[in-house]
mmCIF file with all atom_site columns, N, CA and C in Angstrom:
data_model
loop_
_atom_site.group_PDB
_atom_site.id
_atom_site.type_symbol
_atom_site.label_atom_id
_atom_site.label_alt_id
_atom_site.label_comp_id
_atom_site.label_asym_id
_atom_site.label_entity_id
_atom_site.label_seq_id
_atom_site.pdbx_PDB_ins_code
_atom_site.Cartn_x
_atom_site.Cartn_y
_atom_site.Cartn_z
_atom_site.occupancy
_atom_site.B_iso_or_equiv
_atom_site.pdbx_formal_charge
_atom_site.auth_seq_id
_atom_site.auth_comp_id
_atom_site.auth_asym_id
_atom_site.auth_atom_id
_atom_site.pdbx_PDB_model_num
ATOM 1   N N  . UNK A 1 1  ? -2.696  2.486   -0.070  1.00 0.00 ? 1  UNK A N  1
ATOM 2   C CA . UNK A 1 1  ? -1.372  2.182   0.426   1.00 0.00 ? 1  UNK A CA 1
ATOM 3   C C  . UNK A 1 1  ? -1.429  1.834   1.920   1.00 0.00 ? 1  UNK A C  1
ATOM 4   N N  . UNK A 1 2  ? -2.326  2.490   2.639   1.00 0.00 ? 2  UNK A N  1
ATOM 5   C CA . UNK A 1 2  ? -2.431  2.232   4.079   1.00 0.00 ? 2  UNK A CA 1
ATOM 6   C C  . UNK A 1 2  ? -2.762  0.767   4.354   1.00 0.00 ? 2  UNK A C  1
ATOM 7   N N  . UNK A 1 3  ? -3.740  0.225   3.619   1.00 0.00 ? 3  UNK A N  1
ATOM 8   C CA . UNK A 1 3  ? -4.147  -1.164  3.871   1.00 0.00 ? 3  UNK A CA 1
ATOM 9   C C  . UNK A 1 3  ? -3.006  -2.141  3.612   1.00 0.00 ? 3  UNK A C  1
ATOM 10  N N  . UNK A 1 4  ? -2.199  -1.868  2.611   1.00 0.00 ? 4  UNK A N  1
ATOM 11  C CA . UNK A 1 4  ? -1.051  -2.734  2.330   1.00 0.00 ? 4  UNK A CA 1
ATOM 12  C C  . UNK A 1 4  ? 0.007   -2.550  3.418   1.00 0.00 ? 4  UNK A C  1
ATOM 13  N N  . UNK A 1 5  ? 0.285   -1.311  3.794   1.00 0.00 ? 5  UNK A N  1
ATOM 14  C CA . UNK A 1 5  ? 1.302   -1.042  4.825   1.00 0.00 ? 5  UNK A CA 1
ATOM 15  C C  . UNK A 1 5  ? 0.955   -1.721  6.145   1.00 0.00 ? 5  UNK A C  1
ATOM 16  N N  . UNK A 1 6  ? -0.311  -1.770  6.473   1.00 0.00 ? 6  UNK A N  1
ATOM 17  C CA . UNK A 1 6  ? -0.747  -2.413  7.717   1.00 0.00 ? 6  UNK A CA 1
ATOM 18  C C  . UNK A 1 6  ? -0.570  -3.932  7.639   1.00 0.00 ? 6  UNK A C  1
ATOM 19  N N  . UNK A 1 7  ? -0.649  -4.482  6.436   1.00 0.00 ? 7  UNK A N  1
ATOM 20  C CA . UNK A 1 7  ? -0.612  -5.933  6.262   1.00 0.00 ? 7  UNK A CA 1
ATOM 21  C C  . UNK A 1 7  ? 0.793   -6.535  6.262   1.00 0.00 ? 7  UNK A C  1
ATOM 22  N N  . UNK A 1 8  ? 1.825   -5.719  6.097   1.00 0.00 ? 8  UNK A N  1
ATOM 23  C CA . UNK A 1 8  ? 3.189   -6.268  6.022   1.00 0.00 ? 8  UNK A CA 1
ATOM 24  C C  . UNK A 1 8  ? 3.958   -5.988  7.301   1.00 0.00 ? 8  UNK A C  1
ATOM 25  N N  . UNK A 1 9  ? 5.061   -6.708  7.460   1.00 0.00 ? 9  UNK A N  1
ATOM 26  C CA . UNK A 1 9  ? 5.939   -6.514  8.613   1.00 0.00 ? 9  UNK A CA 1
ATOM 27  C C  . UNK A 1 9  ? 7.013   -5.496  8.263   1.00 0.00 ? 9  UNK A C  1
ATOM 28  N N  . UNK A 1 10 ? 7.456   -4.734  9.253   1.00 0.00 ? 10 UNK A N  1
ATOM 29  C CA . UNK A 1 10 ? 8.417   -3.661  9.027   1.00 0.00 ? 10 UNK A CA 1
ATOM 30  C C  . UNK A 1 10 ? 9.663   -3.861  9.875   1.00 0.00 ? 10 UNK A C  1
ATOM 31  N N  . UNK A 1 11 ? 10.740  -3.330  9.430   1.00 0.00 ? 11 UNK A N  1
ATOM 32  C CA . UNK A 1 11 ? 12.066  -3.345  10.052  1.00 0.00 ? 11 UNK A CA 1
ATOM 33  C C  . UNK A 1 11 ? 12.658  -4.747  10.048  1.00 0.00 ? 11 UNK A C  1
ATOM 34  N N  . UNK A 1 12 ? 13.900  -4.851  10.381  1.00 0.00 ? 12 UNK A N  1
ATOM 35  C CA . UNK A 1 12 ? 14.570  -6.153  10.426  1.00 0.00 ? 12 UNK A CA 1
ATOM 36  C C  . UNK A 1 12 ? 14.040  -7.017  11.571  1.00 0.00 ? 12 UNK A C  1
ATOM 37  N N  . UNK A 1 13 ? 13.264  -6.420  12.444  1.00 0.00 ? 13 UNK A N  1
ATOM 38  C CA . UNK A 1 13 ? 12.674  -7.162  13.571  1.00 0.00 ? 13 UNK A CA 1
ATOM 39  C C  . UNK A 1 13 ? 11.239  -7.586  13.300  1.00 0.00 ? 13 UNK A C  1
ATOM 40  N N  . UNK A 1 14 ? 10.777  -7.388  12.066  1.00 0.00 ? 14 UNK A N  1
ATOM 41  C CA . UNK A 1 14 ? 9.414   -7.766  11.669  1.00 0.00 ? 14 UNK A CA 1
ATOM 42  C C  . UNK A 1 14 ? 8.345   -7.160  12.567  1.00 0.00 ? 14 UNK A C  1
ATOM 43  N N  . UNK A 1 15 ? 8.473   -5.877  12.823  1.00 0.00 ? 15 UNK A N  1
ATOM 44  C CA . UNK A 1 15 ? 7.485   -5.175  13.659  1.00 0.00 ? 15 UNK A CA 1
ATOM 45  C C  . UNK A 1 15 ? 6.205   -4.944  12.867  1.00 0.00 ? 15 UNK A C  1
ATOM 46  N N  . UNK A 1 16 ? 5.084   -4.999  13.547  1.00 0.00 ? 16 UNK A N  1
ATOM 47  C CA . UNK A 1 16 ? 3.818   -4.703  12.889  1.00 0.00 ? 16 UNK A CA 1
ATOM 48  C C  . UNK A 1 16 ? 3.680   -3.193  12.731  1.00 0.00 ? 16 UNK A C  1
ATOM 49  N N  . UNK A 1 17 ? 2.828   -2.793  11.819  1.00 0.00 ? 17 UNK A N  1
ATOM 50  C CA . UNK A 1 17 ? 2.577   -1.378  11.581  1.00 0.00 ? 17 UNK A CA 1
ATOM 51  C C  . UNK A 1 17 ? 2.135   -0.689  12.873  1.00 0.00 ? 17 UNK A C  1
ATOM 52  N N  . UNK A 1 18 ? 1.302   -1.358  13.647  1.00 0.00 ? 18 UNK A N  1
ATOM 53  C CA . UNK A 1 18 ? 0.790   -0.784  14.896  1.00 0.00 ? 18 UNK A CA 1
ATOM 54  C C  . UNK A 1 18 ? 1.903   -0.489  15.896  1.00 0.00 ? 18 UNK A C  1
ATOM 55  N N  . UNK A 1 19 ? 3.010   -1.220  15.803  1.00 0.00 ? 19 UNK A N  1
ATOM 56  C CA . UNK A 1 19 ? 4.125   -1.025  16.733  1.00 0.00 ? 19 UNK A CA 1
ATOM 57  C C  . UNK A 1 19 ? 5.061   0.111   16.340  1.00 0.00 ? 19 UNK A C  1
ATOM 58  N N  . UNK A 1 20 ? 4.878   0.665   15.143  1.00 0.00 ? 20 UNK A N  1
ATOM 59  C CA . UNK A 1 20 ? 5.747   1.759   14.699  1.00 0.00 ? 20 UNK A CA 1
ATOM 60  C C  . UNK A 1 20 ? 5.315   3.076   15.327  1.00 0.00 ? 20 UNK A C  1
ATOM 61  N N  . UNK A 1 21 ? 6.265   3.987   15.532  1.00 0.00 ? 21 UNK A N  1
ATOM 62  C CA . UNK A 1 21 ? 5.889   5.327   15.992  1.00 0.00 ? 21 UNK A CA 1
ATOM 63  C C  . UNK A 1 21 ? 5.308   6.104   14.800  1.00 0.00 ? 21 UNK A C  1
ATOM 64  N N  . UNK A 1 22 ? 4.721   7.259   15.069  1.00 0.00 ? 22 UNK A N  1
ATOM 65  C CA . UNK A 1 22 ? 4.004   8.003   14.033  1.00 0.00 ? 22 UNK A CA 1
ATOM 66  C C  . UNK A 1 22 ? 4.891   8.325   12.826  1.00 0.00 ? 22 UNK A C  1
ATOM 67  N N  . UNK A 1 23 ? 6.114   8.762   13.059  1.00 0.00 ? 23 UNK A N  1
ATOM 68  C CA . UNK A 1 23 ? 7.007   9.101   11.949  1.00 0.00 ? 23 UNK A CA 1
ATOM 69  C C  . UNK A 1 23 ? 7.276   7.887   11.076  1.00 0.00 ? 23 UNK A C  1
ATOM 70  N N  . UNK A 1 24 ? 7.531   6.749   11.666  1.00 0.00 ? 24 UNK A N  1
ATOM 71  C CA . UNK A 1 24 ? 7.789   5.544   10.889  1.00 0.00 ? 24 UNK A CA 1
ATOM 72  C C  . UNK A 1 24 ? 6.540   5.026   10.192  1.00 0.00 ? 24 UNK A C  1
ATOM 73  N N  . UNK A 1 25 ? 5.364   5.273   10.743  1.00 0.00 ? 25 UNK A N  1
ATOM 74  C CA . UNK A 1 25 ? 4.119   4.928   10.047  1.00 0.00 ? 25 UNK A CA 1
ATOM 75  C C  . UNK A 1 25 ? 3.989   5.751   8.773   1.00 0.00 ? 25 UNK A C  1
ATOM 76  N N  . UNK A 1 26 ? 4.271   7.046   8.869   1.00 0.00 ? 26 UNK A N  1
ATOM 77  C CA . UNK A 1 26 ? 4.213   7.920   7.694   1.00 0.00 ? 26 UNK A CA 1
ATOM 78  C C  . UNK A 1 26 ? 5.209   7.438   6.639   1.00 0.00 ? 26 UNK A C  1
ATOM 79  N N  . UNK A 1 27 ? 6.412   7.124   7.065   1.00 0.00 ? 27 UNK A N  1
ATOM 80  C CA . UNK A 1 27 ? 7.435   6.630   6.135   1.00 0.00 ? 27 UNK A CA 1
ATOM 81  C C  . UNK A 1 27 ? 7.013   5.296   5.508   1.00 0.00 ? 27 UNK A C  1
ATOM 82  N N  . UNK A 1 28 ? 6.427   4.421   6.303   1.00 0.00 ? 28 UNK A N  1
ATOM 83  C CA . UNK A 1 28 ? 5.991   3.118   5.799   1.00 0.00 ? 28 UNK A CA 1
ATOM 84  C C  . UNK A 1 28 ? 4.909   3.271   4.731   1.00 0.00 ? 28 UNK A C  1
ATOM 85  N N  . UNK A 1 29 ? 3.967   4.157   4.952   1.00 0.00 ? 29 UNK A N  1
ATOM 86  C CA . UNK A 1 29 ? 2.911   4.383   3.966   1.00 0.00 ? 29 UNK A CA 1
ATOM 87  C C  . UNK A 1 29 ? 3.499   4.978   2.690   1.00 0.00 ? 29 UNK A C  1
ATOM 88  N N  . UNK A 1 30 ? 4.419   5.915   2.828   1.00 0.00 ? 30 UNK A N  1
ATOM 89  C CA . UNK A 1 30 ? 5.070   6.499   1.657   1.00 0.00 ? 30 UNK A CA 1
ATOM 90  C C  . UNK A 1 30 ? 5.857   5.469   0.868   1.00 0.00 ? 30 UNK A C  1
ATOM 91  N N  . UNK A 1 31 ? 6.573   4.611   1.561   1.00 0.00 ? 31 UNK A N  1
ATOM 92  C CA . UNK A 1 31 ? 7.333   3.558   0.886   1.00 0.00 ? 31 UNK A CA 1
ATOM 93  C C  . UNK A 1 31 ? 6.398   2.583   0.180   1.00 0.00 ? 31 UNK A C  1
ATOM 94  N N  . UNK A 1 32 ? 5.313   2.234   0.833   1.00 0.00 ? 32 UNK A N  1
ATOM 95  C CA . UNK A 1 32 ? 4.331   1.333   0.233   1.00 0.00 ? 32 UNK A CA 1
ATOM 96  C C  . UNK A 1 32 ? 3.737   1.949   -1.025  1.00 0.00 ? 32 UNK A C  1
ATOM 97  N N  . UNK A 1 33 ? 3.381   3.217   -0.957  1.00 0.00 ? 33 UNK A N  1
ATOM 98  C CA . UNK A 1 33 ? 2.820   3.902   -2.126  1.00 0.00 ? 33 UNK A CA 1
ATOM 99  C C  . UNK A 1 33 ? 3.817   3.926   -3.276  1.00 0.00 ? 33 UNK A C  1
ATOM 100 N N  . UNK A 1 34 ? 5.085   4.148   -2.982  1.00 0.00 ? 34 UNK A N  1
ATOM 101 C CA . UNK A 1 34 ? 6.112   4.152   -4.022  1.00 0.00 ? 34 UNK A CA 1
ATOM 102 C C  . UNK A 1 34 ? 6.197   2.783   -4.698  1.00 0.00 ? 34 UNK A C  1
ATOM 103 N N  . UNK A 1 35 ? 6.128   1.714   -3.919  1.00 0.00 ? 35 UNK A N  1
ATOM 104 C CA . UNK A 1 35 ? 6.174   0.371   -4.498  1.00 0.00 ? 35 UNK A CA 1
ATOM 105 C C  . UNK A 1 35 ? 4.928   0.095   -5.338  1.00 0.00 ? 35 UNK A C  1
ATOM 106 N N  . UNK A 1 36 ? 3.766   0.534   -4.868  1.00 0.00 ? 36 UNK A N  1
ATOM 107 C CA . UNK A 1 36 ? 2.542   0.350   -5.647  1.00 0.00 ? 36 UNK A CA 1
ATOM 108 C C  . UNK A 1 36 ? 2.612   1.131   -6.956  1.00 0.00 ? 36 UNK A C  1
ATOM 109 N N  . UNK A 1 37 ? 3.120   2.354   -6.915  1.00 0.00 ? 37 UNK A N  1
ATOM 110 C CA . UNK A 1 37 ? 3.285   3.151   -8.137  1.00 0.00 ? 37 UNK A CA 1
ATOM 111 C C  . UNK A 1 37 ? 4.220   2.450   -9.120  1.00 0.00 ? 37 UNK A C  1
ATOM 112 N N  . UNK A 1 38 ? 5.281   1.842   -8.623  1.00 0.00 ? 38 UNK A N  1
ATOM 113 C CA . UNK A 1 38 ? 6.210   1.112   -9.484  1.00 0.00 ? 38 UNK A CA 1
ATOM 114 C C  . UNK A 1 38 ? 5.518   -0.089  -10.137 1.00 0.00 ? 38 UNK A C  1
ATOM 115 N N  . UNK A 1 39 ? 4.710   -0.806  -9.375  1.00 0.00 ? 39 UNK A N  1
ATOM 116 C CA . UNK A 1 39 ? 3.961   -1.930  -9.941  1.00 0.00 ? 39 UNK A CA 1
ATOM 117 C C  . UNK A 1 39 ? 3.021   -1.467  -11.046 1.00 0.00 ? 39 UNK A C  1
ATOM 118 N N  . UNK A 1 40 ? 2.399   -0.309  -10.866 1.00 0.00 ? 40 UNK A N  1
ATOM 119 C CA . UNK A 1 40 ? 1.532   0.252   -11.905 1.00 0.00 ? 40 UNK A CA 1
ATOM 120 C C  . UNK A 1 40 ? 2.363   0.595   -13.138 1.00 0.00 ? 40 UNK A C  1
ATOM 121 N N  . UNK A 1 41 ? 3.497   1.236   -12.933 1.00 0.00 ? 41 UNK A N  1
ATOM 122 C CA . UNK A 1 41 ? 4.363   1.622   -14.054 1.00 0.00 ? 41 UNK A CA 1
ATOM 123 C C  . UNK A 1 41 ? 4.854   0.398   -14.827 1.00 0.00 ? 41 UNK A C  1
ATOM 124 N N  . UNK A 1 42 ? 5.057   -0.702  -14.150 1.00 0.00 ? 42 UNK A N  1
ATOM 125 C CA . UNK A 1 42 ? 5.510   -1.942  -14.790 1.00 0.00 ? 42 UNK A CA 1
ATOM 126 C C  . UNK A 1 42 ? 4.363   -2.742  -15.404 1.00 0.00 ? 42 UNK A C  1
ATOM 127 N N  . UNK A 1 43 ? 3.134   -2.292  -15.186 1.00 0.00 ? 43 UNK A N  1
ATOM 128 C CA . UNK A 1 43 ? 1.977   -3.006  -15.713 1.00 0.00 ? 43 UNK A CA 1
ATOM 129 C C  . UNK A 1 43 ? 1.553   -4.189  -14.879 1.00 0.00 ? 43 UNK A C  1
ATOM 130 N N  . UNK A 1 44 ? 2.080   -4.310  -13.672 1.00 0.00 ? 44 UNK A N  1
ATOM 131 C CA . UNK A 1 44 ? 1.747   -5.431  -12.798 1.00 0.00 ? 44 UNK A CA 1
ATOM 132 C C  . UNK A 1 44 ? 0.586   -5.125  -11.856 1.00 0.00 ? 44 UNK A C  1
ATOM 133 N N  . UNK A 1 45 ? 0.188   -3.872  -11.804 1.00 0.00 ? 45 UNK A N  1
ATOM 134 C CA . UNK A 1 45 ? -0.947  -3.439  -10.983 1.00 0.00 ? 45 UNK A CA 1
ATOM 135 C C  . UNK A 1 45 ? -1.669  -2.329  -11.736 1.00 0.00 ? 45 UNK A C  1
ATOM 136 N N  . UNK A 1 46 ? -2.898  -2.098  -11.347 1.00 0.00 ? 46 UNK A N  1
ATOM 137 C CA . UNK A 1 46 ? -3.679  -1.001  -11.909 1.00 0.00 ? 46 UNK A CA 1
ATOM 138 C C  . UNK A 1 46 ? -4.160  -0.129  -10.759 1.00 0.00 ? 46 UNK A C  1
ATOM 139 N N  . UNK A 1 47 ? -4.331  1.146   -11.032 1.00 0.00 ? 47 UNK A N  1
ATOM 140 C CA . UNK A 1 47 ? -4.795  2.087   -10.005 1.00 0.00 ? 47 UNK A CA 1
ATOM 141 C C  . UNK A 1 47 ? -6.011  2.838   -10.530 1.00 0.00 ? 47 UNK A C  1
ATOM 142 N N  . UNK A 1 48 ? -6.961  3.052   -9.649  1.00 0.00 ? 48 UNK A N  1
ATOM 143 C CA . UNK A 1 48 ? -8.157  3.836   -9.963  1.00 0.00 ? 48 UNK A CA 1
ATOM 144 C C  . UNK A 1 48 ? -8.413  4.779   -8.794  1.00 0.00 ? 48 UNK A C  1
ATOM 145 N N  . UNK A 1 49 ? -8.890  5.963   -9.105  1.00 0.00 ? 49 UNK A N  1
ATOM 146 C CA . UNK A 1 49 ? -9.273  6.921   -8.071  1.00 0.00 ? 49 UNK A CA 1
ATOM 147 C C  . UNK A 1 49 ? -10.784 7.030   -8.065  1.00 0.00 ? 49 UNK A C  1
ATOM 148 N N  . UNK A 1 50 ? -11.391 6.853   -6.896  1.00 0.00 ? 50 UNK A N  1
ATOM 149 C CA . UNK A 1 50 ? -12.851 6.916   -6.817  1.00 0.00 ? 50 UNK A CA 1
ATOM 150 C C  . UNK A 1 50 ? -13.334 8.357   -6.698  1.00 0.00 ? 50 UNK A C  1
ATOM 151 N N  . UNK A 1 51 ? -14.628 8.531   -6.598  1.00 0.00 ? 51 UNK A N  1
ATOM 152 C CA . UNK A 1 51 ? -15.230 9.872   -6.563  1.00 0.00 ? 51 UNK A CA 1
ATOM 153 C C  . UNK A 1 51 ? -14.847 10.661  -5.312  1.00 0.00 ? 51 UNK A C  1
ATOM 154 N N  . UNK A 1 52 ? -14.370 9.984   -4.281  1.00 0.00 ? 52 UNK A N  1
ATOM 155 C CA . UNK A 1 52 ? -13.932 10.658  -3.063  1.00 0.00 ? 52 UNK A CA 1
ATOM 156 C C  . UNK A 1 52 ? -12.448 11.005  -3.090  1.00 0.00 ? 52 UNK A C  1
ATOM 157 N N  . UNK A 1 53 ? -11.773 10.659  -4.191  1.00 0.00 ? 53 UNK A N  1
ATOM 158 C CA . UNK A 1 53 ? -10.346 10.941  -4.308  1.00 0.00 ? 53 UNK A CA 1
ATOM 159 C C  . UNK A 1 53 ? -9.459  9.871   -3.704  1.00 0.00 ? 53 UNK A C  1
ATOM 160 N N  . UNK A 1 54 ? -10.048 8.728   -3.336  1.00 0.00 ? 54 UNK A N  1
ATOM 161 C CA . UNK A 1 54 ? -9.274  7.623   -2.767  1.00 0.00 ? 54 UNK A CA 1
ATOM 162 C C  . UNK A 1 54 ? -8.721  6.784   -3.911  1.00 0.00 ? 54 UNK A C  1
ATOM 163 N N  . UNK A 1 55 ? -7.421  6.511   -3.872  1.00 0.00 ? 55 UNK A N  1
ATOM 164 C CA . UNK A 1 55 ? -6.793  5.695   -4.903  1.00 0.00 ? 55 UNK A CA 1
ATOM 165 C C  . UNK A 1 55 ? -6.824  4.235   -4.479  1.00 0.00 ? 55 UNK A C  1
ATOM 166 N N  . UNK A 1 56 ? -7.295  3.390   -5.378  1.00 0.00 ? 56 UNK A N  1
ATOM 167 C CA . UNK A 1 56 ? -7.392  1.950   -5.144  1.00 0.00 ? 56 UNK A CA 1
ATOM 168 C C  . UNK A 1 56 ? -6.456  1.236   -6.102  1.00 0.00 ? 56 UNK A C  1
ATOM 169 N N  . UNK A 1 57 ? -5.761  0.227   -5.618  1.00 0.00 ? 57 UNK A N  1
ATOM 170 C CA . UNK A 1 57 ? -4.843  -0.563  -6.428  1.00 0.00 ? 57 UNK A CA 1
ATOM 171 C C  . UNK A 1 57 ? -5.355  -1.982  -6.513  1.00 0.00 ? 57 UNK A C  1
ATOM 172 N N  . UNK A 1 58 ? -5.048  -2.637  -7.629  1.00 0.00 ? 58 UNK A N  1
ATOM 173 C CA . UNK A 1 58 ? -5.408  -4.042  -7.813  1.00 0.00 ? 58 UNK A CA 1
ATOM 174 C C  . UNK A 1 58 ? -4.381  -4.667  -8.748  1.00 0.00 ? 58 UNK A C  1
ATOM 175 N N  . UNK A 1 59 ? -4.292  -5.992  -8.753  1.00 0.00 ? 59 UNK A N  1
ATOM 176 C CA . UNK A 1 59 ? -3.411  -6.647  -9.716  1.00 0.00 ? 59 UNK A CA 1
ATOM 177 C C  . UNK A 1 59 ? -3.877  -6.303  -11.130 1.00 0.00 ? 59 UNK A C  1
ATOM 178 N N  . UNK A 1 60 ? -2.968  -6.200  -12.069 1.00 0.00 ? 60 UNK A N  1
ATOM 179 C CA . UNK A 1 60 ? -3.328  -5.918  -13.444 1.00 0.00 ? 60 UNK A CA 1
ATOM 180 C C  . UNK A 1 60 ? -3.808  -7.187  -14.121 1.00 0.00 ? 60 UNK A C  1
ATOM 181 N N  . UNK A 1 61 ? -4.601  -7.041  -15.152 1.00 0.00 ? 61 UNK A N  1
ATOM 182 C CA . UNK A 1 61 ? -5.035  -8.181  -15.943 1.00 0.00 ? 61 UNK A CA 1
ATOM 183 C C  . UNK A 1 61 ? -6.536  -8.284  -15.979 1.00 0.00 ? 61 UNK A C  1
ATOM 184 N N  . UNK A 1 62 ? -7.035  -8.965  -16.981 1.00 0.00 ? 62 UNK A N  1
ATOM 185 C CA . UNK A 1 62 ? -8.486  -9.058  -17.179 1.00 0.00 ? 62 UNK A CA 1
ATOM 186 C C  . UNK A 1 62 ? -9.207  -9.854  -16.110 1.00 0.00 ? 62 UNK A C  1
ATOM 187 N N  . UNK A 1 63 ? -8.517  -10.757 -15.421 1.00 0.00 ? 63 UNK A N  1
ATOM 188 C CA . UNK A 1 63 ? -9.158  -11.588 -14.412 1.00 0.00 ? 63 UNK A CA 1
ATOM 189 C C  . UNK A 1 63 ? -9.154  -10.958 -13.022 1.00 0.00 ? 63 UNK A C  1
ATOM 190 N N  . UNK A 1 64 ? -8.486  -9.822  -12.858 1.00 0.00 ? 64 UNK A N  1
ATOM 191 C CA . UNK A 1 64 ? -8.381  -9.178  -11.547 1.00 0.00 ? 64 UNK A CA 1
ATOM 192 C C  . UNK A 1 64 ? -9.707  -8.506  -11.194 1.00 0.00 ? 64 UNK A C  1
ATOM 193 N N  . UNK A 1 65 ? -10.059 -8.592  -9.928  1.00 0.00 ? 65 UNK A N  1
ATOM 194 C CA . UNK A 1 65 ? -11.287 -7.967  -9.457  1.00 0.00 ? 65 UNK A CA 1
ATOM 195 C C  . UNK A 1 65 ? -11.122 -6.466  -9.395  1.00 0.00 ? 65 UNK A C  1
ATOM 196 N N  . UNK A 1 66 ? -12.228 -5.756  -9.477  1.00 0.00 ? 66 UNK A N  1
ATOM 197 C CA . UNK A 1 66 ? -12.201 -4.312  -9.306  1.00 0.00 ? 66 UNK A CA 1
ATOM 198 C C  . UNK A 1 66 ? -11.753 -3.991  -7.888  1.00 0.00 ? 66 UNK A C  1
ATOM 199 N N  . UNK A 1 67 ? -10.935 -2.938  -7.686  1.00 0.00 ? 67 UNK A N  1
ATOM 200 C CA . UNK A 1 67 ? -10.398 -2.646  -6.352  1.00 0.00 ? 67 UNK A CA 1
ATOM 201 C C  . UNK A 1 67 ? -11.465 -2.302  -5.327  1.00 0.00 ? 67 UNK A C  1
ATOM 202 N N  . UNK A 1 68 ? -12.613 -1.831  -5.749  1.00 0.00 ? 68 UNK A N  1
ATOM 203 C CA . UNK A 1 68 ? -13.662 -1.453  -4.792  1.00 0.00 ? 68 UNK A CA 1
ATOM 204 C C  . UNK A 1 68 ? -14.538 -2.646  -4.414  1.00 0.00 ? 68 UNK A C  1
ATOM 205 N N  . UNK A 1 69 ? -14.327 -3.813  -5.036  1.00 0.00 ? 69 UNK A N  1
ATOM 206 C CA . UNK A 1 69 ? -15.153 -5.002  -4.732  1.00 0.00 ? 69 UNK A CA 1
ATOM 207 C C  . UNK A 1 69 ? -14.795 -5.597  -3.403  1.00 0.00 ? 69 UNK A C  1
#
């Protein structure tokens, strides 16, 4: 979720993740994770947890690359 949160713009002013204060960074990551979970529930994304407990997301479907690639 962190990598996605860093890649998008936030607030109505299109602020970068780096420009957010710590509380808003935490909220942004939580919101991103919620959206990723919804995509998984809808079958539009897949999630895998690696041996270190890190959750990886990828687009769903047979042609999608493995999230760790």
